[in-house]
Amino acid sequence: MIKPEVVSYGSWRSPITTDLITARTIGLGQIALDGEDIYWNELRPSEQGRNVVVCRGANGEISDITPTPFNVRTRVHEYGGSSFLVVDGTVYFSNFIDQRLYRQDTDTQPQAITPSAATRYADGIFDRQHNRIICVSEDHTDAANEAINTLVGVELDGHKIQVLVSGNDFYASPRLSPDGLRLAWLTWNHPNMPWDSTELWVGELKADGSLGNTQKIAGDLDESIFQPEWSPDGKLYFVSDRTGWWNIYRWQDENVEALTQIKAEFGQPQWNFGMSTYAFESANRIICTYTQQGIWYLASLDTVTGQLELINTPYTAISSLHATSNQVVFRGSSPTELAAIIRLDLTTKKLEVLRRSSDVTIDAGYLSLPEAIEYETADGKTAHALFYSPQNLDYIAPAGEKPPLIVNSHGGPTAATSSSLSFSVQYWTSRGIAVLDVNYGGSTGYGREYRQRLDGQWGIVDVDDCVFGARYLVERGDVDGDRLAISGGSAGGYTTLCALTFRDTFKAGASYYGVSDLEALVRDTHKFESRYLDRLVGAYPQQRQIYQERSPINFSDRLACPVIFFQGLEDRVVPPNQTEAMVAALRTKGVPVAYLPFEAEEHGFRKAPNIKRSLSAELYFYSRIFDFEIAESIEPVVIENF
């Protein structure tokens, strides 16, 4: 047995390289079932971030469906989701470049079925009786005003697009009853987000395809509805957080009844279309997934007795769940396994991996397992996080040395970090740098009350929880209090910049397309999030003073530690001017600052060269700031004022 070499933290050589993370790793997205065939969407960084629909046939063979240069991705709400559907072997999808709907038949080139226009489509279902797709439409024709969202019926020849429901700000989840006679959908209005307040409606489809006899089934100002689904016997199910936790309900005989009543979350924040946490194996059996304390579980729910029975799997993160008779397909991962498309035979209980996000296998001796921690934060409340200590079987640190720490503040901010294996986390820990992944107040998975901690407190509660988490680990003796960094993207970038500006805990930071000016964000961002800050900060412009007080750009004189910025120049969610204004302010002040802009990149990096460059640049930046040697050769980063 080879004895580990004694080398300082941060200087360990790791097999988890940027090439491994990008060239041999794909993203696994939406899943769809069509008879015995299983389809999913793959994000491929090595193909310039192209999304490809893939099919696994009944014979087990896997093949690409959408050819180059088609990119299966919708921009409805900018974040997209549910960008394709499959009907009897024919795939209908939204193409990223022109946002038109296309039809892809076997062994033929895709054919556009919607006209060339400034309109986007998402979340489609097939209406067999009217030979059309019912989906969400987002019309950007009038660029001077806010986009118009509706539910529409798109005839497959593209000659007619019929508006079915309109008048509200947002729509999602159109779902047809098994007999094709009733349509259910979700809707909400500004200033609410779908995890704040949504309504569930049902209407009857007429012979001409229009809707009549519409009625609201559930939803209120303090209730979020998630994933309506019709059972095979025509009953409407949905998830609601009316008790403070997202649980499963059923509507039948004009009454709503609860099927589950536990302190767990069967729902998720609807940042994307088509999210699915449950599906019908039969009229009497639902296969579902729920989360408690950051861990996702798979279970079987008897729709007659309400009995919930756990199904043992090795996965701690489960999503995009779909089922047919005797089988369930989902995306699963764990602290030691990257995301994969999984098929579970409900009769034999056999798990089968259909597609892995990476074919790379890493010795467990290089992997850091997450430790779920709870710690006291501001006002005596409790915060949650996952702590990853440095781990590399080839090295140990000198006696008495403590590692640097990167505190990761996730995006959203209404989102959550995951316990699943992430090479982006292991990239750091395998080099001797600890990581704290914080589920700060406002994160999902801990009930509505925890989620609402951030109401009116964005830039305060999230920052407190990151700061207190770092201090907790310092006090526990796990990390070096003089080498604390914070990193985050988008909303997490805002938390990062606030922590660096308004607190003195961290010695360095990295902002990925982060918000620095709340006023600019509320003026410049897209429709879906244009009123998001009403709840997180306050009404604008009525409470403009709060926006100014919580914008790091207005207090750059307080920021005295080095920061590195990464920004996509085509970002429409957080435009480049946010980052560039902050960089200019720090440059003028004389604070060490680095800036890496990326051409043709959007919100969230998708292209392999940009993912590789940003990770290696962040490592180089920390090595200079915290004064440690890097074990590999990395292209230097220009750090101004250093």
GROMACS .gro file of N, CA and C in nm, residues 53-107:
model
  165
   53VAL      N    1  -3.247   1.499  -2.845
   53VAL     CA    2  -3.341   1.396  -2.802
   53VAL      C    3  -3.284   1.259  -2.839
   54VAL      N    4  -3.282   1.170  -2.741
   54VAL     CA    5  -3.226   1.036  -2.756
   54VAL      C    6  -3.335   0.934  -2.725
   55CYS      N    7  -3.333   0.820  -2.793
   55CYS     CA    8  -3.432   0.715  -2.772
   55CYS      C    9  -3.364   0.583  -2.739
   56ARG      N   10  -3.416   0.516  -2.639
   56ARG     CA   11  -3.380   0.378  -2.611
   56ARG      C   12  -3.498   0.291  -2.652
   57GLY      N   13  -3.479   0.214  -2.755
   57GLY     CA   14  -3.587   0.132  -2.806
   57GLY      C   15  -3.612   0.010  -2.720
   58ALA      N   16  -3.720  -0.061  -2.750
   58ALA     CA   17  -3.756  -0.181  -2.675
   58ALA      C   18  -3.646  -0.286  -2.682
   59ASN      N   19  -3.564  -0.281  -2.788
   59ASN     CA   20  -3.455  -0.377  -2.803
   59ASN      C   21  -3.329  -0.338  -2.727
   60GLY      N   22  -3.335  -0.226  -2.658
   60GLY     CA   23  -3.222  -0.181  -2.578
   60GLY      C   24  -3.124  -0.092  -2.651
   61GLU      N   25  -3.142  -0.073  -2.780
   61GLU     CA   26  -3.052   0.012  -2.857
   61GLU      C   27  -3.083   0.160  -2.831
   62ILE      N   28  -2.977   0.240  -2.821
   62ILE     CA   29  -2.990   0.384  -2.796
   62ILE      C   30  -2.942   0.459  -2.920
   63SER      N   31  -3.022   0.556  -2.962
   63SER     CA   32  -2.987   0.632  -3.082
   63SER      C   33  -3.032   0.777  -3.069
   64ASP      N   34  -2.959   0.867  -3.136
   64ASP     CA   35  -2.998   1.008  -3.142
   64ASP      C   36  -3.118   1.022  -3.235
   65ILE      N   37  -3.211   1.110  -3.198
   65ILE     CA   38  -3.328   1.136  -3.280
   65ILE      C   39  -3.311   1.267  -3.356
   66THR      N   40  -3.278   1.375  -3.287
   66THR     CA   41  -3.267   1.505  -3.353
   66THR      C   42  -3.127   1.524  -3.410
   67PRO      N   43  -3.117   1.552  -3.540
   67PRO     CA   44  -2.986   1.565  -3.604
   67PRO      C   45  -2.926   1.703  -3.584
   68THR      N   46  -2.797   1.713  -3.610
   68THR     CA   47  -2.730   1.843  -3.614
   68THR      C   48  -2.790   1.925  -3.729
   69PRO      N   49  -2.814   2.055  -3.712
   69PRO     CA   50  -2.775   2.141  -3.600
   69PRO      C   51  -2.889   2.169  -3.502
   70PHE      N   52  -2.995   2.088  -3.505
   70PHE     CA   53  -3.111   2.116  -3.421
   70PHE      C   54  -3.075   2.106  -3.273
   71ASN      N   55  -3.129   2.198  -3.195
   71ASN     CA   56  -3.100   2.209  -3.053
   71ASN      C   57  -3.235   2.213  -2.980
   72VAL      N   58  -3.269   2.105  -2.912
   72VAL     CA   59  -3.402   2.090  -2.852
   72VAL      C   60  -3.407   2.162  -2.717
   73ARG      N   61  -3.452   2.288  -2.725
   73ARG     CA   62  -3.456   2.370  -2.604
   73ARG      C   63  -3.551   2.487  -2.627
   74THR      N   64  -3.641   2.509  -2.534
   74THR     CA   65  -3.732   2.622  -2.544
   74THR      C   66  -3.687   2.735  -2.452
   75ARG      N   67  -3.724   2.857  -2.489
   75ARG     CA   68  -3.688   2.973  -2.408
   75ARG      C   69  -3.808   3.035  -2.338
   76VAL      N   70  -3.919   2.965  -2.330
   76VAL     CA   71  -4.032   3.017  -2.253
   76VAL      C   72  -3.986   3.032  -2.108
   77HIS      N   73  -4.015   3.146  -2.047
   77HIS     CA   74  -3.967   3.182  -1.912
   77HIS      C   75  -3.815   3.192  -1.907
   78GLU      N   76  -3.748   3.187  -2.023
   78GLU     CA   77  -3.603   3.186  -2.038
   78GLU      C   78  -3.538   3.057  -1.988
   79TYR      N   79  -3.593   2.997  -1.882
   79TYR     CA   80  -3.535   2.875  -1.826
   79TYR      C   81  -3.584   2.749  -1.898
   80GLY      N   82  -3.697   2.759  -1.968
   80GLY     CA   83  -3.743   2.650  -2.052
   80GLY      C   84  -3.789   2.527  -1.976
   81GLY      N   85  -3.763   2.410  -2.035
   81GLY     CA   86  -3.810   2.283  -1.982
   81GLY      C   87  -3.923   2.229  -2.066
   82SER      N   88  -3.946   2.098  -2.062
   82SER     CA   89  -4.051   2.032  -2.138
   82SER      C   90  -4.052   2.080  -2.282
   83SER      N   91  -3.942   2.056  -2.350
   83SER     CA   92  -3.922   2.110  -2.485
   83SER      C   93  -3.958   2.012  -2.595
   84PHE      N   94  -4.000   1.890  -2.560
   84PHE     CA   95  -4.041   1.795  -2.663
   84PHE      C   96  -4.148   1.701  -2.609
   85LEU      N   97  -4.222   1.636  -2.700
   85LEU     CA   98  -4.315   1.529  -2.667
   85LEU      C   99  -4.308   1.425  -2.776
   86VAL      N  100  -4.351   1.304  -2.743
   86VAL     CA  101  -4.344   1.192  -2.836
   86VAL      C  102  -4.481   1.128  -2.848
   87VAL      N  103  -4.527   1.107  -2.971
   87VAL     CA  104  -4.657   1.046  -2.997
   87VAL      C  105  -4.640   0.939  -3.104
   88ASP      N  106  -4.658   0.814  -3.065
   88ASP     CA  107  -4.650   0.702  -3.161
   88ASP      C  108  -4.523   0.707  -3.244
   89GLY      N  109  -4.412   0.736  -3.179
   89GLY     CA  110  -4.283   0.736  -3.246
   89GLY      C  111  -4.244   0.865  -3.315
   90THR      N  112  -4.336   0.961  -3.320
   90THR     CA  113  -4.306   1.092  -3.379
   90THR      C  114  -4.271   1.191  -3.269
   91VAL      N  115  -4.162   1.262  -3.286
   91VAL     CA  116  -4.116   1.359  -3.187
   91VAL      C  117  -4.151   1.499  -3.233
   92TYR      N  118  -4.211   1.576  -3.144
   92TYR     CA  119  -4.239   1.717  -3.168
   92TYR      C  120  -4.152   1.797  -3.070
   93PHE      N  121  -4.078   1.895  -3.121
   93PHE     CA  122  -3.985   1.964  -3.033
   93PHE      C  123  -3.972   2.112  -3.067
   94SER      N  124  -3.924   2.186  -2.969
   94SER     CA  125  -3.893   2.328  -2.988
   94SER      C  126  -3.745   2.341  -3.021
   95ASN      N  127  -3.714   2.413  -3.127
   95ASN     CA  128  -3.576   2.433  -3.169
   95ASN      C  129  -3.523   2.565  -3.115
   96PHE      N  130  -3.406   2.561  -3.053
   96PHE     CA  131  -3.358   2.677  -2.979
   96PHE      C  132  -3.336   2.800  -3.067
   97ILE      N  133  -3.277   2.782  -3.183
   97ILE     CA  134  -3.238   2.897  -3.266
   97ILE      C  135  -3.358   2.982  -3.305
   98ASP      N  136  -3.464   2.919  -3.357
   98ASP     CA  137  -3.579   2.996  -3.406
   98ASP      C  138  -3.704   2.982  -3.320
   99GLN      N  139  -3.698   2.893  -3.218
   99GLN     CA  140  -3.809   2.872  -3.124
   99GLN      C  141  -3.937   2.821  -3.192
  100ARG      N  142  -3.925   2.769  -3.311
  100ARG     CA  143  -4.041   2.710  -3.378
  100ARG      C  144  -4.060   2.565  -3.333
  101LEU      N  145  -4.183   2.515  -3.345
  101LEU     CA  146  -4.209   2.375  -3.320
  101LEU      C  147  -4.182   2.295  -3.447
  102TYR      N  148  -4.116   2.180  -3.430
  102TYR     CA  149  -4.082   2.093  -3.541
  102TYR      C  150  -4.139   1.953  -3.520
  103ARG      N  151  -4.160   1.885  -3.631
  103ARG     CA  152  -4.204   1.746  -3.629
  103ARG      C  153  -4.090   1.659  -3.683
  104GLN      N  154  -4.057   1.554  -3.608
  104GLN     CA  155  -3.948   1.464  -3.647
  104GLN      C  156  -4.004   1.323  -3.658
  105ASP      N  157  -4.023   1.278  -3.780
  105ASP     CA  158  -4.064   1.140  -3.804
  105ASP      C  159  -3.940   1.053  -3.822
  106THR      N  160  -3.958   0.923  -3.808
  106THR     CA  161  -3.846   0.830  -3.818
  106THR      C  162  -3.773   0.845  -3.951
  107ASP      N  163  -3.640   0.861  -3.942
  107ASP     CA  164  -3.553   0.864  -4.060
  107ASP      C  165  -3.585   0.978  -4.157
   0.00000   0.00000   0.00000
